[in-house]
Coordinates of C-alpha atoms (C1' of nucleotides) in Angstrom, one line a residue:
Chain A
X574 CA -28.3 3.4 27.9
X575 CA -30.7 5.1 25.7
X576 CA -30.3 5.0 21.7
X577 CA -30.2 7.8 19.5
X578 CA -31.5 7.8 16.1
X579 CA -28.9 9.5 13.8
X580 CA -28.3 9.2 10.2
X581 CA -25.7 6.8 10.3
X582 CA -27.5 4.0 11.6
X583 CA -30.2 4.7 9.7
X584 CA -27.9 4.3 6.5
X585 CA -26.7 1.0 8.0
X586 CA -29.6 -0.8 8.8
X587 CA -31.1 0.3 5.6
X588 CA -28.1 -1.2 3.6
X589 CA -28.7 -4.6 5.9
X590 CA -32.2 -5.0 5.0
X591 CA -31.8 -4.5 1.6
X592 CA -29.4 -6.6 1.4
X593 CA -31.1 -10.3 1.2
X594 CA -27.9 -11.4 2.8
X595 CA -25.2 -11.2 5.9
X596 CA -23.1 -8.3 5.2
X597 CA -19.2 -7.5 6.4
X598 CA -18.2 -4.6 7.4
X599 CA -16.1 -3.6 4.2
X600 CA -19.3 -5.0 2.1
X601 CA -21.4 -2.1 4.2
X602 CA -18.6 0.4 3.4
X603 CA -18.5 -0.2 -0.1
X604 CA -22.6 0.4 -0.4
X605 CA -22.5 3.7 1.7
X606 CA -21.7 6.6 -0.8
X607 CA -20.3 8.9 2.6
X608 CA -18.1 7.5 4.4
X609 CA -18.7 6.3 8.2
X610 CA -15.8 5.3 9.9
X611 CA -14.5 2.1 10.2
X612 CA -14.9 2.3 14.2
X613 CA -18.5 4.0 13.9
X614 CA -19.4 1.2 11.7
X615 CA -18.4 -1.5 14.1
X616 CA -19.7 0.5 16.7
X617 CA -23.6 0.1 15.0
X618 CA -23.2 -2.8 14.1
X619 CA -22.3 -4.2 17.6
X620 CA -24.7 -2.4 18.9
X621 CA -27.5 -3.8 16.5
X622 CA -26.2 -7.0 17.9
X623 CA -26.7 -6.4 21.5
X624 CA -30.3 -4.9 20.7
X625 CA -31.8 -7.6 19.1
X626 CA -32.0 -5.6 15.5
X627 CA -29.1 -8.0 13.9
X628 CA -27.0 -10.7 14.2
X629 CA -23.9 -11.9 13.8
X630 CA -22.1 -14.7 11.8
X631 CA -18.4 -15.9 11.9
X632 CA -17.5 -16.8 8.5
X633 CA -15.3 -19.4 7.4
X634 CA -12.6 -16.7 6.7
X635 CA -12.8 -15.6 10.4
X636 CA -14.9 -12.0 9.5
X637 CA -18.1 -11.4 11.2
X638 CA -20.9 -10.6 9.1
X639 CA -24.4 -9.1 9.6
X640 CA -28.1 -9.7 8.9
X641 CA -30.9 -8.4 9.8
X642 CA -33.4 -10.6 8.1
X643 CA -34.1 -13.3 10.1
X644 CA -35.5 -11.2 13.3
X645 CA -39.1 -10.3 14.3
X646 CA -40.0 -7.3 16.7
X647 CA -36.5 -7.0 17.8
X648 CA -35.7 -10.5 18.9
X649 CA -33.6 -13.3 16.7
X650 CA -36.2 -15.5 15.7
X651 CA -34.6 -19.0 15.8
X652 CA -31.2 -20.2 15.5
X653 CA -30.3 -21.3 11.8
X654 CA -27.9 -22.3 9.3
X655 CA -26.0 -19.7 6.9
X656 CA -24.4 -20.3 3.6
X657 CA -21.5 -19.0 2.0
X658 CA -20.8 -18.7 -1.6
X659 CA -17.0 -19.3 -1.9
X660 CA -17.5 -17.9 -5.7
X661 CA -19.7 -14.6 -5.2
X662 CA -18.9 -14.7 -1.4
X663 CA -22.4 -14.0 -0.8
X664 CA -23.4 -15.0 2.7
X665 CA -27.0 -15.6 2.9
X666 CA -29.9 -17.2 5.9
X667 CA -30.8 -20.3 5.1
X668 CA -34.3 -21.5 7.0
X669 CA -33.2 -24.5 8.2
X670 CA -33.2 -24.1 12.0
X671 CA -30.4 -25.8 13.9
X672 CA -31.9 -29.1 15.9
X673 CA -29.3 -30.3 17.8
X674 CA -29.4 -32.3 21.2
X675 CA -26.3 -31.4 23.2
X676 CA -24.8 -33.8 25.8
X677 CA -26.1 -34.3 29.3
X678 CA -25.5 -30.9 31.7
X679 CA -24.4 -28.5 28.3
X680 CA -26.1 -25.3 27.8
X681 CA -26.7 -23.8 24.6
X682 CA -26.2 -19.8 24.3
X683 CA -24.6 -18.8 20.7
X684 CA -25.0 -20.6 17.4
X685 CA -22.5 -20.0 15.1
X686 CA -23.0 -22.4 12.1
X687 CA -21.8 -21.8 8.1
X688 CA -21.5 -23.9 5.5
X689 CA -19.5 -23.0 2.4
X690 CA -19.7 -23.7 -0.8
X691 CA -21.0 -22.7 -4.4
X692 CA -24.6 -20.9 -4.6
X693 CA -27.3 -21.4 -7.1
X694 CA -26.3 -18.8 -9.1
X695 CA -22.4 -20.1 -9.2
X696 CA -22.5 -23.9 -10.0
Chain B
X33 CA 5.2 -32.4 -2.0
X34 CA 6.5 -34.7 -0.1
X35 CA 6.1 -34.5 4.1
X36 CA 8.8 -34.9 6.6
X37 CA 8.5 -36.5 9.7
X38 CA 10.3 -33.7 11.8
X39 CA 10.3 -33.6 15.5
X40 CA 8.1 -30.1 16.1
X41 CA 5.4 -32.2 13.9
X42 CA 5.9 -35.3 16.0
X43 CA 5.5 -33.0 19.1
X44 CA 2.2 -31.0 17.9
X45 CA 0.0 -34.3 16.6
X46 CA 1.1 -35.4 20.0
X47 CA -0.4 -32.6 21.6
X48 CA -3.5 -33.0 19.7
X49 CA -4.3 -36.7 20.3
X50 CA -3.9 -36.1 23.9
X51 CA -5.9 -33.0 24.1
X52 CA -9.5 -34.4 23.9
X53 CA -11.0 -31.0 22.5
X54 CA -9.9 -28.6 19.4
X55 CA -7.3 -26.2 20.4
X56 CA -5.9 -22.8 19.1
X57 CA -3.0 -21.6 18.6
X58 CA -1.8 -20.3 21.8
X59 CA -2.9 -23.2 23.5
X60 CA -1.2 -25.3 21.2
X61 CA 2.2 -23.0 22.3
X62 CA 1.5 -23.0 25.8
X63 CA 1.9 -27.3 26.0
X64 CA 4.7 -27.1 24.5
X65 CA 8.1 -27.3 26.4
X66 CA 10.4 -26.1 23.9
X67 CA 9.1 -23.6 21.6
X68 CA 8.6 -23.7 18.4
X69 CA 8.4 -20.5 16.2
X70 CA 4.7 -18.8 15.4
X71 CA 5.1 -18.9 12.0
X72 CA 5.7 -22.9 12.0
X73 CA 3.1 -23.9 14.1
X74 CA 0.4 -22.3 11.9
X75 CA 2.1 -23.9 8.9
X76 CA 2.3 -26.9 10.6
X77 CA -1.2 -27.2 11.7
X78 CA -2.2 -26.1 8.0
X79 CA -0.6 -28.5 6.6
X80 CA -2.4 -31.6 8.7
X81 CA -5.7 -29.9 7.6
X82 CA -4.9 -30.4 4.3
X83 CA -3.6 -33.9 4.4
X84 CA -6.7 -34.5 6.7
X85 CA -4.6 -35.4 9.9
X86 CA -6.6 -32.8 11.6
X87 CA -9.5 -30.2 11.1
X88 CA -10.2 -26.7 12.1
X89 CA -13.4 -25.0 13.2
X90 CA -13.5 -21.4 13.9
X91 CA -14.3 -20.2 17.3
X92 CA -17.0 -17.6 17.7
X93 CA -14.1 -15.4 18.7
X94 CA -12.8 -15.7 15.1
X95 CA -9.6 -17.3 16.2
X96 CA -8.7 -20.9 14.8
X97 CA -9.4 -24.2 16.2
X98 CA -7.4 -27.1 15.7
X99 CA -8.9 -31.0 16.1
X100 CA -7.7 -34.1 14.9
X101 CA -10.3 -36.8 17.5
X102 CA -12.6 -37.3 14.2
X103 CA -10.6 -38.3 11.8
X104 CA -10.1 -41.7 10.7
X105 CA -7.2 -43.4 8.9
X106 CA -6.0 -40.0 7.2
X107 CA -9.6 -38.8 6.3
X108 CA -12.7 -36.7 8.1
X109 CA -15.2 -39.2 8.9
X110 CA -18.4 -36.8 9.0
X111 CA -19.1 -32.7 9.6
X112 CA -19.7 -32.6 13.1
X113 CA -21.2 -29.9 15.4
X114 CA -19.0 -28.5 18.1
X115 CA -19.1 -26.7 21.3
X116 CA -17.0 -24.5 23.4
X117 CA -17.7 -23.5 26.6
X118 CA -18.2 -19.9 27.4
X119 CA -16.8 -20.4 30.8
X120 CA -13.5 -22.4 30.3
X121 CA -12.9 -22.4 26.9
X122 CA -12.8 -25.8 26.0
X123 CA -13.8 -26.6 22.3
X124 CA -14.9 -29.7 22.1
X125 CA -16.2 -31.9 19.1
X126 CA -19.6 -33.2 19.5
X127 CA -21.1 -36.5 17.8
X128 CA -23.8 -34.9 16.7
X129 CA -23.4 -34.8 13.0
X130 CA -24.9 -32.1 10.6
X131 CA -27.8 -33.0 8.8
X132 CA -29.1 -30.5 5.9
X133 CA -31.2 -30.3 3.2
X134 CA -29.5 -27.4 1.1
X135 CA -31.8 -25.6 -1.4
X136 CA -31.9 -26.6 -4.7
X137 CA -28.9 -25.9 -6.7
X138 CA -26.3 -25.2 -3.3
X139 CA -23.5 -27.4 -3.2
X140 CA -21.8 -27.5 0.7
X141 CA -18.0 -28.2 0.8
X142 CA -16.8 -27.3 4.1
X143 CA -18.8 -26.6 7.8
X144 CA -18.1 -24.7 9.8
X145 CA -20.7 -25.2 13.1
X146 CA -20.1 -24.2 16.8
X147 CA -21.9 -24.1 19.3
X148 CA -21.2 -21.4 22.6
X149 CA -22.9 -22.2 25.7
X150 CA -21.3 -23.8 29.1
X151 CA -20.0 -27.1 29.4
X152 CA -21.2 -30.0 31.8
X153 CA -17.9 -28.9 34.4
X154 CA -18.9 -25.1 34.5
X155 CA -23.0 -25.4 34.4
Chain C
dT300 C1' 22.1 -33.6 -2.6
dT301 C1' 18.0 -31.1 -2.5
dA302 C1' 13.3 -30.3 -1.6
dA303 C1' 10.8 -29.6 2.6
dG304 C1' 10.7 -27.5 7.0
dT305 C1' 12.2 -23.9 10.3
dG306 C1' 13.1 -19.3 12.6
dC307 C1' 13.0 -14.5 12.5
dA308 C1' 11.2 -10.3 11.2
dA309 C1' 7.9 -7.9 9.0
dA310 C1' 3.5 -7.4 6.8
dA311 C1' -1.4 -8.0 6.3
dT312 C1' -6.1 -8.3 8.1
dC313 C1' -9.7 -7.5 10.9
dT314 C1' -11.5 -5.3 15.1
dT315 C1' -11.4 -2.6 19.2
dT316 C1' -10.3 1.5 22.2
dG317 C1' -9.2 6.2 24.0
dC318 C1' -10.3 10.8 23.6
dA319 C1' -11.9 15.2 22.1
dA320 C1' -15.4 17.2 19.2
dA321 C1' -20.2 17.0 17.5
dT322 C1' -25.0 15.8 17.9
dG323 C1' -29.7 14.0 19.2
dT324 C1' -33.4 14.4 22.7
Chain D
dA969 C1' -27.8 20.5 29.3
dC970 C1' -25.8 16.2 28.9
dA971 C1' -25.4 11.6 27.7
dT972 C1' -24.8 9.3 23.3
dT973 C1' -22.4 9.1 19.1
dT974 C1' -18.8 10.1 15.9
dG975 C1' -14.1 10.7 13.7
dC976 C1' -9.5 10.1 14.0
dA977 C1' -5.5 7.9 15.3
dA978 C1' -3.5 4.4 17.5
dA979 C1' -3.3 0.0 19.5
dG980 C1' -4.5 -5.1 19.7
dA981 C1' -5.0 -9.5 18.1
dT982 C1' -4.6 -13.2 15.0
dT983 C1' -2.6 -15.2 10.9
dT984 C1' 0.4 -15.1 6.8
dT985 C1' 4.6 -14.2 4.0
dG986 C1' 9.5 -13.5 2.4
dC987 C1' 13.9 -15.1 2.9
dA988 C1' 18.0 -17.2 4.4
dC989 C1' 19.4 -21.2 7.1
dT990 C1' 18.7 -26.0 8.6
dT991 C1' 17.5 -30.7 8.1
dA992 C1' 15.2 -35.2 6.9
dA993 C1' 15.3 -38.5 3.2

DNA sequence: TTAAGTGCAAAATCTTTGCAAATGT
DNA sequence: ACATTTGCAAAGATTTTGCACTTAA
């Protein structure tokens, strides 16, 4: 399946890299002065997922949010922690990577981790 | 507010002691023999996360999980890394305690950490 | 007795899907 | 040309809320 380039994912990505944090989908809404559609928005963001260009956090609330930040030439660096500002409800990368030795015979194949709580600018 | 000991609470702490992994909602329903509405089994369940019988984690599907292994005498010993298998579903809580240095000025109140991969049964 | 808990129905969120029309290559 | 992408509308899924009725203490 070959990607096209068309404005509307240019818009998005832009918004996610200028963003120095994970984004949810009606955070990326409110920064795009036309409107995408809800669906089309999911629909580039999933697929910024699956190419390596994003990724994807679950927040404590349940919504997914996206960054782009943390990747290099199209593949997710390393597997860290996020933070989330239960004041501003900024999401952000943090650098810590996630070290964790898993019990005998488990695989490891998605990290999910958040931690919430009140950012530097909010205590 | 004062709790009552009422028999659908009885039954779903029951169901959660035996069940040696965190379990959502659905599953919760589905060990149950007689039924007990929706509506009260997410109150329910909210309400032992708040008086620290249990603990939830959310699922990288975004849907709730519900644990109460890792708490001890009414309170939640440690945040605590979990795991759920890709392949059967099982979310399980792992020993593996989360150790981070948060920048300066970052204050972490809850965790939320799961890890997706396969399990030791389905590898 | 009376505050806490329950069931039912409805609402609120967030996300995905189907399909026809538009568009990038 | 033709497969990918979009918009619109609708469906799906999960969780919460309002309100009257029931029940534990």
């Amino acid at each position: 399946m070959k990607r096209r380039n068309t404005p509307s994912k240019r818009k998005i990505l832009e918004i996610l890299k200028e963003a120095n944090s994970a984004l949810s989908h009606d955070m990326i809404q409110a920064r795009l002065d036309a409107s995408i559609d809800r669906a089309t928005i999911y629909r580039i963001l999933n697929r910024f997922c699956e190419d390596g260009q994003a990724h994807k956090v679950i927040g404590g609330d349940g919504k997914q949010y996206f960054a782009c930040g943390m990747e290099r030439g199209g593949k997710h660096q390393h597997h860290h922690f996020h933070f989330k500002c239960l004041s501003c409800g900024k999401v952000e990368c943090l650098e810590n990577e996630i070290q964790i030795e898993l019990p005998e015979g488990y695989v490891a194949e998605k990290y999910n981790a958040l931690i919430s709580g009140r950012c530097k600018s909010c205590t």
